[in-house]
Amino acid sequence: MTHTLDRADRAARIRSVWRSAWDRGQVDTLDELLSPTYVRRRGPAGVPQDRAGFKESIRAVRAAFPDLRTEIEDIVEEGERLAIRWRSTGHHSGAFLGVPPTGRPVEVSGATFARFDGSAVAEEWVTFDSRHMLEALGIITTAHRAAVDPDLVKGVHRKFITGVTVVTADDDGTPRGLAVNAFSSISLDPPMVLVCVQRSSATHPVLHRASHLGISILAADQVDVAKVFASRADDKFAGLSWSRGGFGAPLIDRSCAQLEVEIGERLEAGSHTVFTGRVVSARHDDLAPLVYSGGGFFDISQTAPLPW
Ligand SMILES: Cc1cc2nc3c(=O)[nH]c(=O)nc-3n(C[C@H](O)[C@H](O)[C@H](O)COP(=O)(O)O)c2cc1C
């Protein structure tokens, strides 16, 4: 009999305790619902929380969102288990995840799966979509905002003059590479650089699994080399003079500068991967670099230096 009452009571007790804990900050009311050995799990990578840890995290959320309201939208019971669908709203009025208060409204929806052991919840699995919250706090951007005309953006990029590099990696003994002008120095101490490579390129998977990249900055008389590496030719190294650097990365002979880079991070960004890395070998020659501007190639030695 007690057992049956206990069961009928479960959903109502969850509603009441959640309101006290989440909406009013009376976290000790959780002791009426959660067993002393309670474990809360969130996703495969999440660190399980005990009852005290859970109370602490509610306090932290409430400190950041003092007007927090959690609405239980549905509760489904099956035997000893309950599934609770919920939605929380509040304004970001205190520091959260290192982000100072933005005053922005935030909404998070999720589901909690609770397993009862007698009258107490022994274990909960929580899943929620944190994207809206992280976006509202400016931590991530997922939405595609009002598009700027891509041709306009392209036009802007054409105003930016670059050199041309050939980015390479060793593919089990076979050299592979592509032409890249999205190359930049990051820092000198430590010496770090980055390159951006489109994921749709055939060379991308080779670069992604490599430990080192070769970066050859092409010389003014290497337009033909640039064209080959900007193509999707099967063997871009056929008939080309190249050699391996000390770290095994293929480097183009007679290019005006060469780096080998130990890959650090592979950051997914839009349609590209940004490879960052530490420079492990470097050399340059007294050759003029090839210049790329507005979709055309130029010889910088033909340009007039301006007084500075
Ligand atoms: C001057 C120039 C610069 C380029 N810069 C880049 C770049 O920064 N990143 C990139 O992914 N592709 C860039 N490309 C395009 C690739 O080189 C091109 O898509 C190539 O065909 C890829 O070869 P793959 O598919 O064999 O790897 C550039 C092309 C040219 C002509």
mmCIF file of C-alpha atoms and ligand atoms in Angstrom:
data_model
loop_
_atom_site.group_PDB
_atom_site.id
_atom_site.type_symbol
_atom_site.label_atom_id
_atom_site.label_comp_id
_atom_site.label_asym_id
_atom_site.label_seq_id
_atom_site.Cartn_x
_atom_site.Cartn_y
_atom_site.Cartn_z
ATOM 1 C CA MET A 1 0.000 0.000 0.000
ATOM 2 C CA THR A 2 2.717 2.403 1.071
ATOM 3 C CA HIS A 3 4.562 1.392 -2.066
ATOM 4 C CA THR A 4 1.586 2.265 -4.280
ATOM 5 C CA LEU A 5 1.171 5.628 -2.573
ATOM 6 C CA ASP A 6 4.842 6.207 -2.980
ATOM 7 C CA ARG A 7 4.533 5.702 -6.714
ATOM 8 C CA ALA A 8 1.504 7.915 -7.199
ATOM 9 C CA ASP A 9 3.388 10.588 -5.356
ATOM 10 C CA ARG A 10 6.565 10.590 -7.401
ATOM 11 C CA ALA A 11 5.691 13.035 -10.159
ATOM 12 C CA ALA A 12 4.120 15.477 -7.702
ATOM 13 C CA ARG A 13 7.160 15.323 -5.422
ATOM 14 C CA ILE A 14 9.485 15.975 -8.354
ATOM 15 C CA ARG A 15 7.446 19.013 -9.373
ATOM 16 C CA SER A 16 7.436 20.407 -5.862
ATOM 17 C CA VAL A 17 11.117 19.767 -5.057
ATOM 18 C CA TRP A 18 12.303 21.080 -8.420
ATOM 19 C CA ARG A 19 10.296 24.287 -7.894
ATOM 20 C CA SER A 20 11.906 24.818 -4.465
ATOM 21 C CA ALA A 21 15.432 23.976 -5.592
ATOM 22 C CA TRP A 22 15.606 25.492 -9.098
ATOM 23 C CA ASP A 23 13.146 28.394 -8.837
ATOM 24 C CA ARG A 24 13.706 29.430 -5.218
ATOM 25 C CA GLY A 25 17.229 28.189 -4.525
ATOM 26 C CA GLN A 26 16.161 25.995 -1.591
ATOM 27 C CA VAL A 27 18.567 23.269 -2.650
ATOM 28 C CA ASP A 28 18.368 21.328 0.616
ATOM 29 C CA THR A 29 14.815 20.273 -0.280
ATOM 30 C CA LEU A 30 16.554 17.929 -2.721
ATOM 31 C CA ASP A 31 17.384 15.763 0.312
ATOM 32 C CA GLU A 32 13.673 14.819 0.381
ATOM 33 C CA LEU A 33 13.901 13.459 -3.161
ATOM 34 C CA LEU A 34 17.431 12.306 -3.892
ATOM 35 C CA SER A 35 19.006 9.330 -2.161
ATOM 36 C CA PRO A 36 22.224 10.017 -0.187
ATOM 37 C CA THR A 37 24.108 7.973 -2.812
ATOM 38 C CA TYR A 38 22.482 9.863 -5.715
ATOM 39 C CA VAL A 39 24.490 10.097 -8.969
ATOM 40 C CA ARG A 40 23.754 12.572 -11.761
ATOM 41 C CA ARG A 41 25.169 11.851 -15.208
ATOM 42 C CA ARG A 42 25.382 14.139 -18.222
ATOM 43 C CA GLY A 43 26.646 12.806 -21.569
ATOM 44 C CA PRO A 44 29.515 10.381 -22.063
ATOM 45 C CA ALA A 45 32.173 13.018 -21.343
ATOM 46 C CA GLY A 46 30.455 14.584 -18.337
ATOM 47 C CA VAL A 47 31.853 13.995 -14.860
ATOM 48 C CA PRO A 48 29.155 12.341 -12.679
ATOM 49 C CA GLN A 49 27.903 14.540 -9.821
ATOM 50 C CA ASP A 50 26.867 13.509 -6.330
ATOM 51 C CA ARG A 51 24.081 15.181 -4.372
ATOM 52 C CA ALA A 52 26.341 17.887 -2.928
ATOM 53 C CA GLY A 53 27.895 18.616 -6.330
ATOM 54 C CA PHE A 54 24.446 18.904 -7.903
ATOM 55 C CA LYS A 55 23.318 21.364 -5.208
ATOM 56 C CA GLU A 56 26.462 23.397 -5.825
ATOM 57 C CA SER A 57 25.814 23.536 -9.568
ATOM 58 C CA ILE A 58 22.212 24.732 -8.958
ATOM 59 C CA ARG A 59 23.602 27.506 -6.735
ATOM 60 C CA ALA A 60 26.070 28.525 -9.474
ATOM 61 C CA VAL A 61 23.337 28.574 -12.138
ATOM 62 C CA ARG A 62 21.035 30.596 -9.872
ATOM 63 C CA ALA A 63 23.813 33.080 -9.066
ATOM 64 C CA ALA A 64 24.168 33.695 -12.812
ATOM 65 C CA PHE A 65 20.405 33.542 -13.568
ATOM 66 C CA PRO A 66 18.655 34.747 -10.371
ATOM 67 C CA ASP A 67 15.212 34.894 -12.071
ATOM 68 C CA LEU A 68 15.516 31.273 -13.240
ATOM 69 C CA ARG A 69 12.206 29.510 -13.874
ATOM 70 C CA THR A 70 11.973 25.844 -14.732
ATOM 71 C CA GLU A 71 8.779 24.546 -16.221
ATOM 72 C CA ILE A 72 8.149 20.812 -16.255
ATOM 73 C CA GLU A 73 6.398 20.207 -19.544
ATOM 74 C CA ASP A 74 5.795 16.483 -19.229
ATOM 75 C CA ILE A 75 6.506 13.533 -16.995
ATOM 76 C CA VAL A 76 6.260 9.959 -18.244
ATOM 77 C CA GLU A 77 6.508 7.071 -15.805
ATOM 78 C CA GLU A 78 7.498 3.499 -16.500
ATOM 79 C CA GLY A 79 8.122 1.212 -13.557
ATOM 80 C CA GLU A 80 10.900 2.643 -11.446
ATOM 81 C CA ARG A 81 11.854 5.195 -14.070
ATOM 82 C CA LEU A 82 10.513 8.644 -14.909
ATOM 83 C CA ALA A 83 11.282 10.826 -17.898
ATOM 84 C CA ILE A 84 10.875 14.548 -17.295
ATOM 85 C CA ARG A 85 10.819 17.055 -20.159
ATOM 86 C CA TRP A 86 11.650 20.571 -18.986
ATOM 87 C CA ARG A 87 12.375 24.101 -20.110
ATOM 88 C CA SER A 88 14.312 26.724 -18.121
ATOM 89 C CA THR A 89 14.411 30.449 -18.742
ATOM 90 C CA GLY A 90 16.255 33.290 -17.035
ATOM 91 C CA HIS A 91 18.286 36.422 -17.564
ATOM 92 C CA HIS A 92 22.077 36.288 -17.468
ATOM 93 C CA SER A 93 22.714 38.647 -14.551
ATOM 94 C CA GLY A 94 25.873 37.145 -12.998
ATOM 95 C CA ALA A 95 29.130 35.713 -14.321
ATOM 96 C CA PHE A 96 28.693 32.262 -15.868
ATOM 97 C CA LEU A 97 31.294 30.004 -17.514
ATOM 98 C CA GLY A 98 33.697 32.917 -17.269
ATOM 99 C CA VAL A 99 31.344 35.247 -19.187
ATOM 100 C CA PRO A 100 30.461 38.481 -17.342
ATOM 101 C CA PRO A 101 26.713 39.251 -17.141
ATOM 102 C CA THR A 102 25.164 40.132 -20.492
ATOM 103 C CA GLY A 103 21.601 40.727 -19.276
ATOM 104 C CA ARG A 104 20.425 38.518 -22.123
ATOM 105 C CA PRO A 105 17.448 36.160 -21.831
ATOM 106 C CA VAL A 106 18.468 32.519 -22.044
ATOM 107 C CA GLU A 107 16.369 29.432 -22.620
ATOM 108 C CA VAL A 108 17.448 25.818 -22.222
ATOM 109 C CA SER A 109 15.306 22.737 -22.909
ATOM 110 C CA GLY A 110 16.144 19.238 -21.886
ATOM 111 C CA ALA A 111 15.091 15.913 -20.456
ATOM 112 C CA THR A 112 15.984 14.167 -17.242
ATOM 113 C CA PHE A 113 15.624 10.430 -16.816
ATOM 114 C CA ALA A 114 15.298 9.499 -13.160
ATOM 115 C CA ARG A 115 15.607 6.013 -11.662
ATOM 116 C CA PHE A 116 13.889 5.542 -8.345
ATOM 117 C CA ASP A 117 15.013 3.171 -5.668
ATOM 118 C CA GLY A 118 12.017 3.012 -3.353
ATOM 119 C CA SER A 119 10.950 6.565 -2.592
ATOM 120 C CA ALA A 120 14.244 8.240 -3.515
ATOM 121 C CA VAL A 121 15.878 9.003 -6.840
ATOM 122 C CA ALA A 122 19.066 6.940 -7.026
ATOM 123 C CA GLU A 123 20.325 8.078 -10.411
ATOM 124 C CA GLU A 124 19.563 10.654 -13.091
ATOM 125 C CA TRP A 125 20.672 11.066 -16.693
ATOM 126 C CA VAL A 126 20.333 14.590 -17.992
ATOM 127 C CA THR A 127 20.435 15.745 -21.543
ATOM 128 C CA PHE A 128 19.883 19.287 -22.791
ATOM 129 C CA ASP A 129 20.652 21.449 -25.750
ATOM 130 C CA SER A 130 23.112 24.042 -24.469
ATOM 131 C CA ARG A 131 23.587 25.711 -27.877
ATOM 132 C CA HIS A 132 20.984 28.423 -27.312
ATOM 133 C CA MET A 133 22.498 29.301 -23.940
ATOM 134 C CA LEU A 134 26.093 29.328 -25.218
ATOM 135 C CA GLU A 135 25.021 31.410 -28.182
ATOM 136 C CA ALA A 136 23.095 33.889 -26.023
ATOM 137 C CA LEU A 137 26.221 34.276 -23.903
ATOM 138 C CA GLY A 138 28.308 34.841 -27.020
ATOM 139 C CA ILE A 139 30.467 31.759 -26.354
ATOM 140 C CA ILE A 140 29.615 30.087 -29.662
ATOM 141 C CA THR A 141 27.952 31.076 -32.925
ATOM 142 C CA THR A 142 25.884 28.461 -34.693
ATOM 143 C CA ALA A 143 23.253 30.484 -36.509
ATOM 144 C CA HIS A 144 23.925 31.744 -39.987
ATOM 145 C CA ARG A 145 23.161 35.404 -39.588
ATOM 146 C CA ALA A 146 21.849 37.610 -42.378
ATOM 147 C CA ALA A 147 24.100 36.623 -45.240
ATOM 148 C CA VAL A 148 26.462 39.147 -46.731
ATOM 149 C CA ASP A 149 26.558 38.726 -50.490
ATOM 150 C CA PRO A 150 29.358 36.162 -51.098
ATOM 151 C CA ASP A 151 30.496 38.059 -54.208
ATOM 152 C CA LEU A 152 30.918 41.150 -52.091
ATOM 153 C CA VAL A 153 33.061 39.200 -49.623
ATOM 154 C CA LYS A 154 35.063 37.718 -52.493
ATOM 155 C CA GLY A 155 35.591 41.220 -53.845
ATOM 156 C CA VAL A 156 36.966 42.311 -50.489
ATOM 157 C CA HIS A 157 39.372 39.364 -50.362
ATOM 158 C CA ARG A 158 40.621 40.189 -53.859
ATOM 159 C CA LYS A 159 41.901 43.482 -52.450
ATOM 160 C CA PHE A 160 44.204 41.612 -50.094
ATOM 161 C CA ILE A 161 47.565 40.779 -51.646
ATOM 162 C CA THR A 162 49.208 37.524 -50.647
ATOM 163 C CA GLY A 163 52.019 35.246 -51.623
ATOM 164 C CA VAL A 164 51.392 31.687 -52.760
ATOM 165 C CA THR A 165 52.471 28.667 -50.767
ATOM 166 C CA VAL A 166 52.412 24.979 -51.502
ATOM 167 C CA VAL A 167 51.322 23.095 -48.395
ATOM 168 C CA THR A 168 52.433 19.493 -48.373
ATOM 169 C CA ALA A 169 52.548 16.343 -46.274
ATOM 170 C CA ASP A 170 53.936 12.881 -46.610
ATOM 171 C CA ASP A 171 51.274 10.274 -47.397
ATOM 172 C CA ASP A 172 52.948 6.959 -46.533
ATOM 173 C CA GLY A 173 55.966 7.769 -48.684
ATOM 174 C CA THR A 174 54.037 9.699 -51.371
ATOM 175 C CA PRO A 175 54.273 13.504 -51.383
ATOM 176 C CA ARG A 176 50.909 15.323 -51.577
ATOM 177 C CA GLY A 177 50.079 19.025 -51.611
ATOM 178 C CA LEU A 178 47.954 21.959 -52.736
ATOM 179 C CA ALA A 179 48.334 25.683 -53.396
ATOM 180 C CA VAL A 180 47.392 27.802 -50.364
ATOM 181 C CA ASN A 181 47.391 31.557 -49.903
ATOM 182 C CA ALA A 182 45.582 31.404 -46.553
ATOM 183 C CA PHE A 183 48.906 31.253 -44.721
ATOM 184 C CA SER A 184 49.825 33.491 -41.818
ATOM 185 C CA SER A 185 52.355 33.928 -39.086
ATOM 186 C CA ILE A 186 50.762 33.567 -35.632
ATOM 187 C CA SER A 187 53.679 34.319 -33.346
ATOM 188 C CA LEU A 188 57.463 34.496 -33.395
ATOM 189 C CA ASP A 189 58.080 33.327 -29.856
ATOM 190 C CA PRO A 190 57.183 30.526 -30.038
ATOM 191 C CA PRO A 191 57.360 30.479 -33.844
ATOM 192 C CA MET A 192 53.875 29.472 -34.968
ATOM 193 C CA VAL A 193 51.986 29.700 -38.255
ATOM 194 C CA LEU A 194 48.608 28.705 -39.636
ATOM 195 C CA VAL A 195 47.147 27.566 -42.926
ATOM 196 C CA CYS A 196 43.463 27.184 -43.876
ATOM 197 C CA VAL A 197 42.563 24.236 -46.103
ATOM 198 C CA GLN A 198 39.157 23.412 -47.519
ATOM 199 C CA ARG A 199 37.862 20.067 -46.284
ATOM 200 C CA SER A 200 36.681 19.183 -49.814
ATOM 201 C CA SER A 201 40.246 19.223 -51.138
ATOM 202 C CA ALA A 202 41.777 15.827 -51.958
ATOM 203 C CA THR A 203 44.879 16.730 -49.954
ATOM 204 C CA HIS A 204 42.911 17.589 -46.808
ATOM 205 C CA PRO A 205 42.719 14.056 -45.341
ATOM 206 C CA VAL A 206 46.462 13.616 -45.879
ATOM 207 C CA LEU A 207 47.222 16.862 -44.051
ATOM 208 C CA HIS A 208 44.765 15.970 -41.306
ATOM 209 C CA ARG A 209 46.484 12.712 -40.410
ATOM 210 C CA ALA A 210 50.039 14.050 -40.837
ATOM 211 C CA SER A 211 52.213 15.098 -37.914
ATOM 212 C CA HIS A 212 54.157 17.662 -39.951
ATOM 213 C CA LEU A 213 53.369 20.028 -42.825
ATOM 214 C CA GLY A 214 55.754 21.415 -45.397
ATOM 215 C CA ILE A 215 55.135 25.017 -46.473
ATOM 216 C CA SER A 216 57.010 26.284 -49.528
ATOM 217 C CA ILE A 217 56.597 29.956 -50.441
ATOM 218 C CA LEU A 218 56.782 30.038 -54.216
ATOM 219 C CA ALA A 219 59.233 32.245 -56.078
ATOM 220 C CA ALA A 220 58.204 34.721 -58.787
ATOM 221 C CA ASP A 221 59.179 32.290 -61.587
ATOM 222 C CA GLN A 222 57.053 29.438 -60.207
ATOM 223 C CA VAL A 223 53.627 30.360 -61.606
ATOM 224 C CA ASP A 224 53.506 26.971 -63.347
ATOM 225 C CA VAL A 225 54.113 25.221 -60.033
ATOM 226 C CA ALA A 226 51.305 27.290 -58.445
ATOM 227 C CA LYS A 227 48.935 26.246 -61.235
ATOM 228 C CA VAL A 228 49.747 22.561 -60.868
ATOM 229 C CA PHE A 229 49.196 22.670 -57.107
ATOM 230 C CA ALA A 230 45.964 24.646 -57.583
ATOM 231 C CA SER A 231 44.710 21.807 -59.799
ATOM 232 C CA ARG A 232 43.377 18.426 -58.778
ATOM 233 C CA ALA A 233 46.044 16.552 -60.759
ATOM 234 C CA ASP A 234 46.782 13.033 -59.525
ATOM 235 C CA ASP A 235 50.528 13.365 -59.251
ATOM 236 C CA LYS A 236 51.408 17.019 -58.821
ATOM 237 C CA PHE A 237 55.023 16.129 -58.038
ATOM 238 C CA ALA A 238 55.664 14.347 -61.369
ATOM 239 C CA GLY A 239 58.540 16.092 -63.145
ATOM 240 C CA LEU A 240 58.940 18.517 -60.248
ATOM 241 C CA SER A 241 62.169 19.032 -58.362
ATOM 242 C CA TRP A 242 61.485 18.603 -54.638
ATOM 243 C CA SER A 243 63.176 17.213 -51.543
ATOM 244 C CA ARG A 244 62.307 16.154 -48.021
ATOM 245 C CA GLY A 245 62.972 18.409 -45.053
ATOM 246 C CA GLY A 246 64.608 17.151 -41.888
ATOM 247 C CA PHE A 247 61.156 16.229 -40.503
ATOM 248 C CA GLY A 248 60.092 14.341 -43.617
ATOM 249 C CA ALA A 249 57.786 16.983 -45.133
ATOM 250 C CA PRO A 250 58.055 17.436 -48.931
ATOM 251 C CA LEU A 251 59.476 20.858 -49.896
ATOM 252 C CA ILE A 252 59.522 22.463 -53.332
ATOM 253 C CA ASP A 253 63.028 23.157 -54.699
ATOM 254 C CA ARG A 254 63.820 26.711 -55.811
ATOM 255 C CA SER A 255 60.918 28.131 -53.776
ATOM 256 C CA CYS A 256 61.965 31.337 -52.046
ATOM 257 C CA ALA A 257 61.287 30.143 -48.481
ATOM 258 C CA GLN A 258 60.470 26.862 -46.798
ATOM 259 C CA LEU A 259 59.100 25.839 -43.421
ATOM 260 C CA GLU A 260 58.381 22.579 -41.736
ATOM 261 C CA VAL A 261 55.680 22.761 -39.106
ATOM 262 C CA GLU A 262 54.700 20.328 -36.405
ATOM 263 C CA ILE A 263 50.889 20.415 -36.443
ATOM 264 C CA GLY A 264 49.375 21.643 -33.185
ATOM 265 C CA GLU A 265 45.646 22.166 -33.642
ATOM 266 C CA ARG A 266 43.209 21.256 -36.372
ATOM 267 C CA LEU A 267 40.340 23.710 -35.930
ATOM 268 C CA GLU A 268 37.157 23.179 -37.923
ATOM 269 C CA ALA A 269 35.962 26.557 -39.184
ATOM 270 C CA GLY A 270 33.241 26.903 -41.810
ATOM 271 C CA SER A 271 34.189 24.857 -44.864
ATOM 272 C CA HIS A 272 37.882 24.815 -43.873
ATOM 273 C CA THR A 273 40.256 23.344 -41.323
ATOM 274 C CA VAL A 274 42.688 25.777 -39.751
ATOM 275 C CA PHE A 275 45.950 23.966 -39.085
ATOM 276 C CA THR A 276 48.125 25.697 -36.534
ATOM 277 C CA GLY A 277 51.634 24.526 -35.846
ATOM 278 C CA ARG A 278 55.047 25.193 -34.458
ATOM 279 C CA VAL A 279 57.842 25.912 -36.914
ATOM 280 C CA VAL A 280 60.475 23.195 -36.578
ATOM 281 C CA SER A 281 62.658 24.058 -39.558
ATOM 282 C CA ALA A 282 63.028 27.181 -41.699
ATOM 283 C CA ARG A 283 65.122 28.501 -44.567
ATOM 284 C CA HIS A 284 64.834 31.238 -47.202
ATOM 285 C CA ASP A 285 66.715 32.304 -50.318
ATOM 286 C CA ASP A 286 67.381 35.587 -52.016
ATOM 287 C CA LEU A 287 64.590 35.071 -54.570
ATOM 288 C CA ALA A 288 61.601 37.345 -55.205
ATOM 289 C CA PRO A 289 58.311 35.818 -54.040
ATOM 290 C CA LEU A 290 55.367 35.141 -56.336
ATOM 291 C CA VAL A 291 52.502 37.552 -55.635
ATOM 292 C CA TYR A 292 48.794 36.742 -55.917
ATOM 293 C CA SER A 293 46.335 39.612 -56.193
ATOM 294 C CA GLY A 294 42.820 39.948 -57.534
ATOM 295 C CA GLY A 295 42.970 36.455 -59.051
ATOM 296 C CA GLY A 296 46.217 37.105 -60.946
ATOM 297 C CA PHE A 297 49.910 36.350 -60.397
ATOM 298 C CA PHE A 298 52.537 39.120 -60.262
ATOM 299 C CA ASP A 299 56.291 39.464 -60.065
ATOM 300 C CA ILE A 300 57.052 41.763 -57.152
ATOM 301 C CA SER A 301 60.472 42.655 -58.519
ATOM 302 C CA GLN A 302 58.616 44.620 -61.253
ATOM 303 C CA THR A 303 56.900 46.900 -58.742
ATOM 304 C CA ALA A 304 58.193 50.236 -57.469
ATOM 305 C CA PRO A 305 58.963 50.478 -53.759
ATOM 306 C CA LEU A 306 57.254 53.402 -52.026
ATOM 307 C CA PRO A 307 59.121 55.671 -49.613
ATOM 308 C CA TRP A 308 58.371 54.742 -46.011
HETATM 309 C C1 LIG B 1 46.543 31.315 -55.525
HETATM 310 C C2 LIG B 1 45.704 30.224 -54.925
HETATM 311 C C3 LIG B 1 45.518 30.164 -53.562
HETATM 312 C C4 LIG B 1 44.752 29.152 -52.985
HETATM 313 N N1 LIG B 1 44.613 29.128 -51.634
HETATM 314 C C5 LIG B 1 43.912 28.136 -51.047
HETATM 315 C C6 LIG B 1 43.811 28.088 -49.643
HETATM 316 O O1 LIG B 1 44.297 28.953 -48.923
HETATM 317 N N2 LIG B 1 43.157 27.040 -49.093
HETATM 318 C C7 LIG B 1 42.574 26.085 -49.848
HETATM 319 O O2 LIG B 1 41.992 25.165 -49.295
HETATM 320 N N3 LIG B 1 42.627 26.111 -51.201
HETATM 321 C C8 LIG B 1 43.288 27.114 -51.810
HETATM 322 N N4 LIG B 1 43.396 27.174 -53.169
HETATM 323 C C9 LIG B 1 42.687 26.181 -53.963
HETATM 324 C C10 LIG B 1 43.370 24.812 -53.999
HETATM 325 O O3 LIG B 1 44.734 24.931 -54.295
HETATM 326 C C11 LIG B 1 42.666 23.988 -55.066
HETATM 327 O O4 LIG B 1 41.320 23.790 -54.679
HETATM 328 C C12 LIG B 1 43.305 22.636 -55.350
HETATM 329 O O5 LIG B 1 42.721 22.117 -56.519
HETATM 330 C C13 LIG B 1 43.137 21.620 -54.247
HETATM 331 O O6 LIG B 1 43.794 20.464 -54.684
HETATM 332 P P1 LIG B 1 43.455 19.001 -54.116
HETATM 333 O O7 LIG B 1 41.976 18.797 -54.211
HETATM 334 O O8 LIG B 1 44.280 18.065 -54.973
HETATM 335 O O9 LIG B 1 43.926 18.993 -52.695
HETATM 336 C C14 LIG B 1 44.148 28.182 -53.779
HETATM 337 C C15 LIG B 1 44.302 28.255 -55.170
HETATM 338 C C16 LIG B 1 45.067 29.261 -55.724
HETATM 339 C C17 LIG B 1 45.240 29.345 -57.225
#
